[in-house]
Amino acid sequence: MIQVDQSGLLHALVLDGNGGARHVEHADLATLELGESETLWLHWDRSARGAQQWLRQASGLSGFACDVLLEENTRPRLLNLPGDELLLFLRGVNLNPDAEPEDMVSLRVFADARRVISLRLRPLRSTEVVRAQLDAGAGPRTSSEVLLGLADALTERVDDLVTVLTERLDEEEERVESDERYTPPQDKLLALRRQAASLRRFLLPQREIYGQLTRHRLPWFVADDTDYWNELSNRLIRYLEELELIRERINLVLEAEERRMRERMNRTMYLLGIITGFFLPLSFITGLLGINVGGIPGADYSFGFPVVCLIILATAAFQWWLFRRLKWV
């Protein structure tokens, strides 16, 4: 018997085919025999040495399948293996403390007709949802339904996050429309756009995976599985459209704010131009009469100052009339 490190097994469940499951210990895996309607689901911590050792030495998977399941970096994809087996790589929303939701968590799954082996690096709430369903007797009954349950739980978390992003953007748009003096924080809007782009990056290939599972039905799929995969694909299409709309709306808000800033700057520059043009002749007159040289007209005239004041007032009045005539003010 192969001796392996028993660390890394998060849960081992034998599905009874009726929506329930019983828990199995690590030590019992080597001698476990499944009943006619039973299915085994093993969930592992990919970083644990025991999980990697068991996968390579006791799982019965090919070296290629083990290498792919344990590789460091991956993206959502679907690989068909000989014997109607498949490898499924999905991404879920990261709901761990102090983590960014768009920093999505990878879930790697091997599945055949009687067995599902899933691996994760960081805690993933979606697997706990499926496990809770099994504990309540209302969970998946077969391998294909385990895959569907995991995919559905992952998609549900995406729905929640897209709703949050949409609500945040709605608040910013409402404040911009209701308050002309409100300046939306660009860092917040750029963060929303970054989250939408990150989600879209992983959800787009994930939608393609669901589409493939809809079109290429494996022999051990339940009769209506393709309908559920198609529904999941349609849901992801809707989320992708919503994420694209979020990005477009953010761009519109940023463009609107940039336009408002340009308009405010143009009004300010226009006002400064009017003020400069208005006071330039007056400054010229006062500057000319204030130079400290001989020969200034009216220097010895007792009514020189009132006359200059009248000239300045007349010039100002003429300028005001001219600006109004030209519709500059």
mmCIF file of C-alpha atoms in Angstrom:
data_model
loop_
_atom_site.group_PDB
_atom_site.id
_atom_site.type_symbol
_atom_site.label_atom_id
_atom_site.label_comp_id
_atom_site.label_asym_id
_atom_site.label_seq_id
_atom_site.Cartn_x
_atom_site.Cartn_y
_atom_site.Cartn_z
ATOM 1 C CA MET A 1 0.000 0.000 0.000
ATOM 2 C CA ILE A 2 1.256 3.486 -0.863
ATOM 3 C CA GLN A 3 1.826 5.617 2.219
ATOM 4 C CA VAL A 4 0.930 9.255 1.679
ATOM 5 C CA ASP A 5 0.791 12.359 3.784
ATOM 6 C CA GLN A 6 -2.808 12.752 4.965
ATOM 7 C CA SER A 7 -2.760 16.564 5.004
ATOM 8 C CA GLY A 8 -4.601 18.666 2.464
ATOM 9 C CA LEU A 9 -7.930 16.818 2.261
ATOM 10 C CA LEU A 10 -10.654 19.365 2.971
ATOM 11 C CA HIS A 11 -13.538 16.953 2.611
ATOM 12 C CA ALA A 12 -14.324 13.563 1.116
ATOM 13 C CA LEU A 13 -17.982 12.908 0.341
ATOM 14 C CA VAL A 14 -19.732 9.891 -1.113
ATOM 15 C CA LEU A 15 -22.908 11.021 -2.864
ATOM 16 C CA ASP A 16 -25.779 8.601 -2.355
ATOM 17 C CA GLY A 17 -27.528 9.466 -5.632
ATOM 18 C CA ASN A 18 -30.527 11.014 -3.848
ATOM 19 C CA GLY A 19 -29.154 14.446 -2.947
ATOM 20 C CA GLY A 20 -27.361 13.441 0.229
ATOM 21 C CA ALA A 21 -23.817 12.367 1.066
ATOM 22 C CA ARG A 22 -21.735 10.675 3.753
ATOM 23 C CA HIS A 23 -18.305 11.798 4.887
ATOM 24 C CA VAL A 24 -15.272 9.578 4.409
ATOM 25 C CA GLU A 25 -11.920 9.763 6.178
ATOM 26 C CA HIS A 26 -8.622 10.016 4.349
ATOM 27 C CA ALA A 27 -7.514 6.598 5.608
ATOM 28 C CA ASP A 28 -10.553 4.948 4.008
ATOM 29 C CA LEU A 29 -9.907 6.226 0.485
ATOM 30 C CA ALA A 30 -7.555 3.411 -0.479
ATOM 31 C CA THR A 31 -10.137 0.705 0.281
ATOM 32 C CA LEU A 32 -13.286 2.612 -0.598
ATOM 33 C CA GLU A 33 -15.747 0.842 -2.881
ATOM 34 C CA LEU A 34 -18.622 2.804 -4.344
ATOM 35 C CA GLY A 35 -22.137 1.476 -4.629
ATOM 36 C CA GLU A 36 -24.001 1.360 -7.901
ATOM 37 C CA SER A 37 -25.507 4.849 -7.587
ATOM 38 C CA GLU A 38 -22.756 6.439 -5.507
ATOM 39 C CA THR A 39 -20.255 9.085 -6.587
ATOM 40 C CA LEU A 40 -17.079 10.241 -4.833
ATOM 41 C CA TRP A 41 -16.218 13.930 -4.422
ATOM 42 C CA LEU A 42 -12.796 14.826 -3.028
ATOM 43 C CA HIS A 43 -11.894 18.433 -2.317
ATOM 44 C CA TRP A 44 -8.224 19.253 -1.700
ATOM 45 C CA ASP A 45 -6.000 22.156 -0.708
ATOM 46 C CA ARG A 46 -3.663 22.361 -3.711
ATOM 47 C CA SER A 47 -0.817 23.890 -1.677
ATOM 48 C CA ALA A 48 -0.651 20.969 0.784
ATOM 49 C CA ARG A 49 2.120 18.435 0.230
ATOM 50 C CA GLY A 50 -0.245 15.589 1.063
ATOM 51 C CA ALA A 51 -2.692 16.650 -1.661
ATOM 52 C CA GLN A 52 0.015 16.767 -4.301
ATOM 53 C CA GLN A 53 1.441 13.417 -3.177
ATOM 54 C CA TRP A 54 -1.950 11.709 -3.182
ATOM 55 C CA LEU A 55 -2.816 13.120 -6.581
ATOM 56 C CA ARG A 56 0.375 11.777 -8.175
ATOM 57 C CA GLN A 57 0.613 8.466 -6.349
ATOM 58 C CA ALA A 58 -2.865 7.294 -5.402
ATOM 59 C CA SER A 59 -5.425 9.087 -7.579
ATOM 60 C CA GLY A 60 -4.929 7.001 -10.707
ATOM 61 C CA LEU A 61 -4.742 10.140 -12.874
ATOM 62 C CA SER A 62 -2.224 10.400 -15.688
ATOM 63 C CA GLY A 63 0.952 12.400 -15.236
ATOM 64 C CA PHE A 64 -0.335 14.964 -17.735
ATOM 65 C CA ALA A 65 -3.581 15.461 -15.773
ATOM 66 C CA CYS A 66 -1.657 15.850 -12.509
ATOM 67 C CA ASP A 67 0.761 18.354 -14.035
ATOM 68 C CA VAL A 68 -2.095 20.458 -15.398
ATOM 69 C CA LEU A 69 -4.042 20.367 -12.134
ATOM 70 C CA LEU A 70 -0.993 21.419 -10.104
ATOM 71 C CA GLU A 71 0.494 24.059 -12.385
ATOM 72 C CA GLU A 72 0.985 27.455 -10.791
ATOM 73 C CA ASN A 73 -0.842 29.727 -13.212
ATOM 74 C CA THR A 74 -3.894 28.868 -15.229
ATOM 75 C CA ARG A 75 -6.973 30.402 -16.778
ATOM 76 C CA PRO A 76 -10.581 29.217 -17.225
ATOM 77 C CA ARG A 77 -10.543 26.352 -19.714
ATOM 78 C CA LEU A 78 -11.899 22.893 -20.473
ATOM 79 C CA LEU A 79 -9.775 19.878 -21.406
ATOM 80 C CA ASN A 80 -11.239 16.606 -22.606
ATOM 81 C CA LEU A 81 -9.264 13.514 -21.597
ATOM 82 C CA PRO A 82 -9.436 9.936 -22.882
ATOM 83 C CA GLY A 83 -12.147 7.749 -21.375
ATOM 84 C CA ASP A 84 -14.781 10.507 -21.277
ATOM 85 C CA GLU A 85 -12.905 12.302 -18.512
ATOM 86 C CA LEU A 86 -12.467 16.064 -18.311
ATOM 87 C CA LEU A 87 -10.475 18.769 -16.596
ATOM 88 C CA LEU A 88 -12.374 21.937 -15.768
ATOM 89 C CA PHE A 89 -10.748 25.168 -14.625
ATOM 90 C CA LEU A 90 -13.074 27.860 -13.285
ATOM 91 C CA ARG A 91 -12.698 31.153 -11.444
ATOM 92 C CA GLY A 92 -14.767 32.460 -8.545
ATOM 93 C CA VAL A 93 -15.088 35.784 -6.747
ATOM 94 C CA ASN A 94 -12.552 36.200 -3.962
ATOM 95 C CA LEU A 95 -14.542 36.800 -0.768
ATOM 96 C CA ASN A 96 -11.665 36.157 1.618
ATOM 97 C CA PRO A 97 -10.840 38.869 4.210
ATOM 98 C CA ASP A 98 -8.622 41.734 2.975
ATOM 99 C CA ALA A 99 -8.865 40.475 -0.603
ATOM 100 C CA GLU A 100 -10.079 42.240 -3.708
ATOM 101 C CA PRO A 101 -13.230 40.544 -5.073
ATOM 102 C CA GLU A 102 -12.000 40.831 -8.661
ATOM 103 C CA ASP A 103 -8.833 38.900 -7.685
ATOM 104 C CA MET A 104 -10.654 35.722 -8.577
ATOM 105 C CA VAL A 105 -9.953 32.342 -6.968
ATOM 106 C CA SER A 106 -9.147 29.362 -9.150
ATOM 107 C CA LEU A 107 -11.041 26.069 -8.855
ATOM 108 C CA ARG A 108 -9.535 23.075 -10.674
ATOM 109 C CA VAL A 109 -11.663 20.001 -11.198
ATOM 110 C CA PHE A 110 -11.147 16.510 -12.580
ATOM 111 C CA ALA A 111 -14.349 14.591 -13.279
ATOM 112 C CA ASP A 112 -15.484 11.307 -14.719
ATOM 113 C CA ALA A 113 -18.656 9.263 -14.418
ATOM 114 C CA ARG A 114 -18.146 8.253 -10.753
ATOM 115 C CA ARG A 115 -15.600 10.666 -9.332
ATOM 116 C CA VAL A 116 -14.948 14.397 -8.886
ATOM 117 C CA ILE A 117 -11.605 15.710 -7.622
ATOM 118 C CA SER A 118 -11.457 19.460 -6.983
ATOM 119 C CA LEU A 119 -8.521 21.553 -5.854
ATOM 120 C CA ARG A 120 -8.263 25.120 -4.620
ATOM 121 C CA LEU A 121 -5.454 27.284 -3.263
ATOM 122 C CA ARG A 122 -7.499 29.815 -1.288
ATOM 123 C CA PRO A 123 -10.817 29.251 0.497
ATOM 124 C CA LEU A 124 -13.756 29.276 -1.885
ATOM 125 C CA ARG A 125 -17.261 29.776 -0.555
ATOM 126 C CA SER A 126 -18.920 28.131 -3.548
ATOM 127 C CA THR A 127 -17.688 24.659 -2.570
ATOM 128 C CA GLU A 128 -19.110 25.187 0.905
ATOM 129 C CA VAL A 129 -22.472 26.024 -0.633
ATOM 130 C CA VAL A 130 -22.576 22.703 -2.511
ATOM 131 C CA ARG A 131 -21.397 20.846 0.569
ATOM 132 C CA ALA A 132 -24.159 22.449 2.663
ATOM 133 C CA GLN A 133 -26.713 21.339 0.067
ATOM 134 C CA LEU A 134 -25.461 17.769 0.353
ATOM 135 C CA ASP A 135 -25.581 17.897 4.154
ATOM 136 C CA ALA A 136 -29.201 19.060 3.865
ATOM 137 C CA GLY A 137 -30.056 16.198 1.499
ATOM 138 C CA ALA A 138 -30.808 18.532 -1.416
ATOM 139 C CA GLY A 139 -27.483 18.483 -3.240
ATOM 140 C CA PRO A 140 -26.179 17.029 -6.496
ATOM 141 C CA ARG A 141 -26.685 13.337 -7.219
ATOM 142 C CA THR A 142 -24.040 12.629 -9.863
ATOM 143 C CA SER A 143 -20.645 13.834 -11.029
ATOM 144 C CA SER A 144 -22.168 16.072 -13.674
ATOM 145 C CA GLU A 145 -24.501 17.646 -11.118
ATOM 146 C CA VAL A 146 -21.529 18.345 -8.822
ATOM 147 C CA LEU A 147 -19.936 20.281 -11.689
ATOM 148 C CA LEU A 148 -23.189 22.125 -12.293
ATOM 149 C CA GLY A 149 -23.576 22.899 -8.596
ATOM 150 C CA LEU A 150 -20.068 24.316 -8.365
ATOM 151 C CA ALA A 151 -20.494 26.369 -11.537
ATOM 152 C CA ASP A 152 -23.863 27.690 -10.385
ATOM 153 C CA ALA A 153 -22.491 28.720 -6.974
ATOM 154 C CA LEU A 154 -19.545 30.469 -8.634
ATOM 155 C CA THR A 155 -21.890 32.302 -10.996
ATOM 156 C CA GLU A 156 -24.127 33.370 -8.103
ATOM 157 C CA ARG A 157 -21.186 35.104 -6.414
ATOM 158 C CA VAL A 158 -20.484 36.944 -9.675
ATOM 159 C CA ASP A 159 -24.092 38.144 -9.760
ATOM 160 C CA ASP A 160 -23.709 39.621 -6.271
ATOM 161 C CA LEU A 161 -20.501 41.447 -7.197
ATOM 162 C CA VAL A 162 -21.899 42.854 -10.467
ATOM 163 C CA THR A 163 -24.911 44.146 -8.514
ATOM 164 C CA VAL A 164 -22.617 45.901 -6.019
ATOM 165 C CA LEU A 165 -20.583 47.523 -8.806
ATOM 166 C CA THR A 166 -23.767 48.697 -10.541
ATOM 167 C CA GLU A 167 -25.160 50.213 -7.337
ATOM 168 C CA ARG A 168 -21.931 52.099 -6.644
ATOM 169 C CA LEU A 169 -21.951 53.531 -10.141
ATOM 170 C CA ASP A 170 -25.636 54.466 -9.840
ATOM 171 C CA GLU A 171 -24.838 56.486 -6.711
ATOM 172 C CA GLU A 172 -22.058 58.401 -8.460
ATOM 173 C CA GLU A 173 -24.228 59.139 -11.499
ATOM 174 C CA GLU A 174 -27.092 60.383 -9.333
ATOM 175 C CA ARG A 175 -24.785 62.743 -7.409
ATOM 176 C CA VAL A 176 -23.268 64.066 -10.632
ATOM 177 C CA GLU A 177 -26.711 64.745 -12.125
ATOM 178 C CA SER A 178 -28.207 66.285 -8.976
ATOM 179 C CA ASP A 179 -25.256 68.464 -7.913
ATOM 180 C CA GLU A 180 -23.430 70.505 -10.560
ATOM 181 C CA ARG A 181 -20.664 71.320 -8.094
ATOM 182 C CA TYR A 182 -20.037 67.675 -7.156
ATOM 183 C CA THR A 183 -16.770 66.286 -8.490
ATOM 184 C CA PRO A 184 -16.775 62.466 -8.724
ATOM 185 C CA PRO A 185 -13.587 60.924 -7.309
ATOM 186 C CA GLN A 186 -11.611 59.687 -10.289
ATOM 187 C CA ASP A 187 -9.712 57.121 -8.216
ATOM 188 C CA LYS A 188 -13.002 55.516 -7.170
ATOM 189 C CA LEU A 189 -14.341 55.436 -10.719
ATOM 190 C CA LEU A 190 -11.071 54.074 -12.065
ATOM 191 C CA ALA A 191 -11.147 51.360 -9.390
ATOM 192 C CA LEU A 192 -14.667 50.393 -10.493
ATOM 193 C CA ARG A 193 -13.519 50.250 -14.104
ATOM 194 C CA ARG A 194 -10.532 48.119 -13.129
ATOM 195 C CA GLN A 195 -12.783 45.695 -11.239
ATOM 196 C CA ALA A 196 -15.145 45.424 -14.197
ATOM 197 C CA ALA A 197 -12.246 44.794 -16.589
ATOM 198 C CA SER A 198 -10.714 42.149 -14.302
ATOM 199 C CA LEU A 199 -14.008 40.314 -13.951
ATOM 200 C CA ARG A 200 -14.619 40.417 -17.672
ATOM 201 C CA ARG A 201 -11.152 39.004 -18.322
ATOM 202 C CA PHE A 202 -12.011 35.746 -16.535
ATOM 203 C CA LEU A 203 -15.735 35.541 -17.215
ATOM 204 C CA LEU A 204 -15.375 35.712 -20.988
ATOM 205 C CA PRO A 205 -13.472 32.400 -21.325
ATOM 206 C CA GLN A 206 -15.685 30.906 -18.610
ATOM 207 C CA ARG A 207 -18.729 31.627 -20.756
ATOM 208 C CA GLU A 208 -17.014 29.829 -23.626
ATOM 209 C CA ILE A 209 -16.511 26.813 -21.350
ATOM 210 C CA TYR A 210 -20.201 26.674 -20.483
ATOM 211 C CA GLY A 211 -20.991 26.942 -24.166
ATOM 212 C CA GLN A 212 -18.711 23.990 -24.919
ATOM 213 C CA LEU A 213 -20.361 21.892 -22.225
ATOM 214 C CA THR A 214 -23.722 22.782 -23.752
ATOM 215 C CA ARG A 215 -22.682 21.658 -27.225
ATOM 216 C CA HIS A 216 -20.578 18.607 -26.330
ATOM 217 C CA ARG A 217 -22.489 16.351 -23.987
ATOM 218 C CA LEU A 218 -20.505 13.561 -22.322
ATOM 219 C CA PRO A 219 -22.100 10.105 -21.889
ATOM 220 C CA TRP A 220 -22.284 10.414 -18.103
ATOM 221 C CA PHE A 221 -24.119 13.753 -18.160
ATOM 222 C CA VAL A 222 -27.698 13.735 -16.906
ATOM 223 C CA ALA A 223 -30.293 14.235 -19.642
ATOM 224 C CA ASP A 224 -31.083 17.882 -18.830
ATOM 225 C CA ASP A 225 -27.531 18.959 -17.944
ATOM 226 C CA THR A 226 -27.021 20.732 -21.267
ATOM 227 C CA ASP A 227 -30.060 22.907 -20.551
ATOM 228 C CA TYR A 228 -28.535 24.018 -17.248
ATOM 229 C CA TRP A 229 -25.132 24.672 -18.831
ATOM 230 C CA ASN A 230 -26.869 26.744 -21.475
ATOM 231 C CA GLU A 231 -28.665 28.729 -18.766
ATOM 232 C CA LEU A 232 -25.361 29.377 -16.966
ATOM 233 C CA SER A 233 -23.855 30.522 -20.258
ATOM 234 C CA ASN A 234 -26.741 32.947 -20.796
ATOM 235 C CA ARG A 235 -26.347 34.308 -17.278
ATOM 236 C CA LEU A 236 -22.656 34.956 -17.860
ATOM 237 C CA ILE A 237 -23.482 36.671 -21.146
ATOM 238 C CA ARG A 238 -25.791 38.995 -19.230
ATOM 239 C CA TYR A 239 -23.089 39.708 -16.627
ATOM 240 C CA LEU A 240 -20.529 40.379 -19.345
ATOM 241 C CA GLU A 241 -22.923 42.804 -21.004
ATOM 242 C CA GLU A 242 -23.526 44.497 -17.657
ATOM 243 C CA LEU A 243 -19.773 44.770 -17.016
ATOM 244 C CA GLU A 244 -19.250 46.272 -20.457
ATOM 245 C CA LEU A 245 -22.061 48.724 -19.759
ATOM 246 C CA ILE A 246 -20.446 49.634 -16.430
ATOM 247 C CA ARG A 247 -17.193 50.433 -18.217
ATOM 248 C CA GLU A 248 -19.027 52.572 -20.778
ATOM 249 C CA ARG A 249 -20.982 54.423 -18.084
ATOM 250 C CA ILE A 250 -17.790 55.144 -16.142
ATOM 251 C CA ASN A 251 -16.195 56.524 -19.294
ATOM 252 C CA LEU A 252 -19.245 58.737 -19.844
ATOM 253 C CA VAL A 253 -19.086 60.053 -16.274
ATOM 254 C CA LEU A 254 -15.371 60.794 -16.611
ATOM 255 C CA GLU A 255 -15.909 62.467 -19.997
ATOM 256 C CA ALA A 256 -18.782 64.532 -18.607
ATOM 257 C CA GLU A 257 -16.639 65.668 -15.677
ATOM 258 C CA GLU A 258 -13.774 66.502 -18.014
ATOM 259 C CA ARG A 259 -16.166 68.532 -20.194
ATOM 260 C CA ARG A 260 -17.490 70.375 -17.146
ATOM 261 C CA MET A 261 -13.942 71.191 -16.050
ATOM 262 C CA ARG A 262 -13.124 72.530 -19.522
ATOM 263 C CA GLU A 263 -16.285 74.639 -19.514
ATOM 264 C CA ARG A 264 -15.468 76.056 -16.079
ATOM 265 C CA MET A 265 -11.942 76.825 -17.210
ATOM 266 C CA ASN A 266 -13.193 78.448 -20.405
ATOM 267 C CA ARG A 267 -15.649 80.592 -18.449
ATOM 268 C CA THR A 268 -12.894 81.612 -16.062
ATOM 269 C CA MET A 269 -10.510 82.474 -18.886
ATOM 270 C CA TYR A 270 -13.304 84.378 -20.665
ATOM 271 C CA LEU A 271 -14.050 86.374 -17.527
ATOM 272 C CA LEU A 272 -10.371 87.119 -17.036
ATOM 273 C CA GLY A 273 -10.171 88.249 -20.677
ATOM 274 C CA ILE A 274 -13.162 90.591 -20.229
ATOM 275 C CA ILE A 275 -11.708 92.061 -17.052
ATOM 276 C CA THR A 276 -8.295 92.494 -18.666
ATOM 277 C CA GLY A 277 -9.794 94.109 -21.768
ATOM 278 C CA PHE A 278 -11.951 96.406 -19.642
ATOM 279 C CA PHE A 279 -9.146 97.696 -17.427
ATOM 280 C CA LEU A 280 -6.393 97.809 -20.039
ATOM 281 C CA PRO A 281 -7.317 101.301 -21.465
ATOM 282 C CA LEU A 282 -7.902 102.631 -17.969
ATOM 283 C CA SER A 283 -4.534 101.293 -16.817
ATOM 284 C CA PHE A 284 -2.932 102.847 -19.888
ATOM 285 C CA ILE A 285 -4.373 106.282 -19.067
ATOM 286 C CA THR A 286 -3.409 106.177 -15.406
ATOM 287 C CA GLY A 287 0.016 104.775 -16.252
ATOM 288 C CA LEU A 288 0.628 107.421 -18.895
ATOM 289 C CA LEU A 289 -0.371 110.249 -16.580
ATOM 290 C CA GLY A 290 1.598 108.795 -13.705
ATOM 291 C CA ILE A 291 5.030 108.804 -15.310
ATOM 292 C CA ASN A 292 7.492 110.989 -13.471
ATOM 293 C CA VAL A 293 8.594 113.305 -16.278
ATOM 294 C CA GLY A 294 7.921 116.900 -17.091
ATOM 295 C CA GLY A 295 5.286 118.096 -19.537
ATOM 296 C CA ILE A 296 2.314 116.095 -18.156
ATOM 297 C CA PRO A 297 -0.840 117.881 -19.394
ATOM 298 C CA GLY A 298 -2.877 119.453 -16.599
ATOM 299 C CA ALA A 299 -0.142 119.148 -13.994
ATOM 300 C CA ASP A 300 -0.605 122.832 -13.090
ATOM 301 C CA TYR A 301 -4.351 122.904 -13.724
ATOM 302 C CA SER A 302 -6.439 122.978 -10.506
ATOM 303 C CA PHE A 303 -9.252 120.893 -12.058
ATOM 304 C CA GLY A 304 -6.878 118.422 -13.692
ATOM 305 C CA PHE A 305 -7.741 115.504 -11.394
ATOM 306 C CA PRO A 306 -11.555 115.776 -11.811
ATOM 307 C CA VAL A 307 -11.102 116.036 -15.566
ATOM 308 C CA VAL A 308 -8.977 112.870 -15.643
ATOM 309 C CA CYS A 309 -11.570 111.092 -13.504
ATOM 310 C CA LEU A 310 -14.293 112.129 -15.955
ATOM 311 C CA ILE A 311 -12.209 110.887 -18.879
ATOM 312 C CA ILE A 312 -11.686 107.540 -17.134
ATOM 313 C CA LEU A 313 -15.425 107.237 -16.326
ATOM 314 C CA ALA A 314 -16.313 108.144 -19.905
ATOM 315 C CA THR A 315 -13.862 105.556 -21.228
ATOM 316 C CA ALA A 316 -15.271 102.915 -18.864
ATOM 317 C CA ALA A 317 -18.834 103.760 -19.897
ATOM 318 C CA PHE A 318 -17.916 103.546 -23.574
ATOM 319 C CA GLN A 319 -16.225 100.184 -23.039
ATOM 320 C CA TRP A 320 -19.269 98.857 -21.204
ATOM 321 C CA TRP A 321 -21.532 99.980 -24.018
ATOM 322 C CA LEU A 322 -19.208 98.471 -26.623
ATOM 323 C CA PHE A 323 -18.978 95.110 -24.778
ATOM 324 C CA ARG A 324 -22.759 94.965 -24.480
ATOM 325 C CA ARG A 325 -23.112 95.894 -28.148
ATOM 326 C CA LEU A 326 -20.741 93.082 -29.123
ATOM 327 C CA LYS A 327 -22.520 90.760 -26.649
ATOM 328 C CA TRP A 328 -19.333 89.986 -24.815
ATOM 329 C CA VAL A 329 -21.022 90.461 -21.452
#
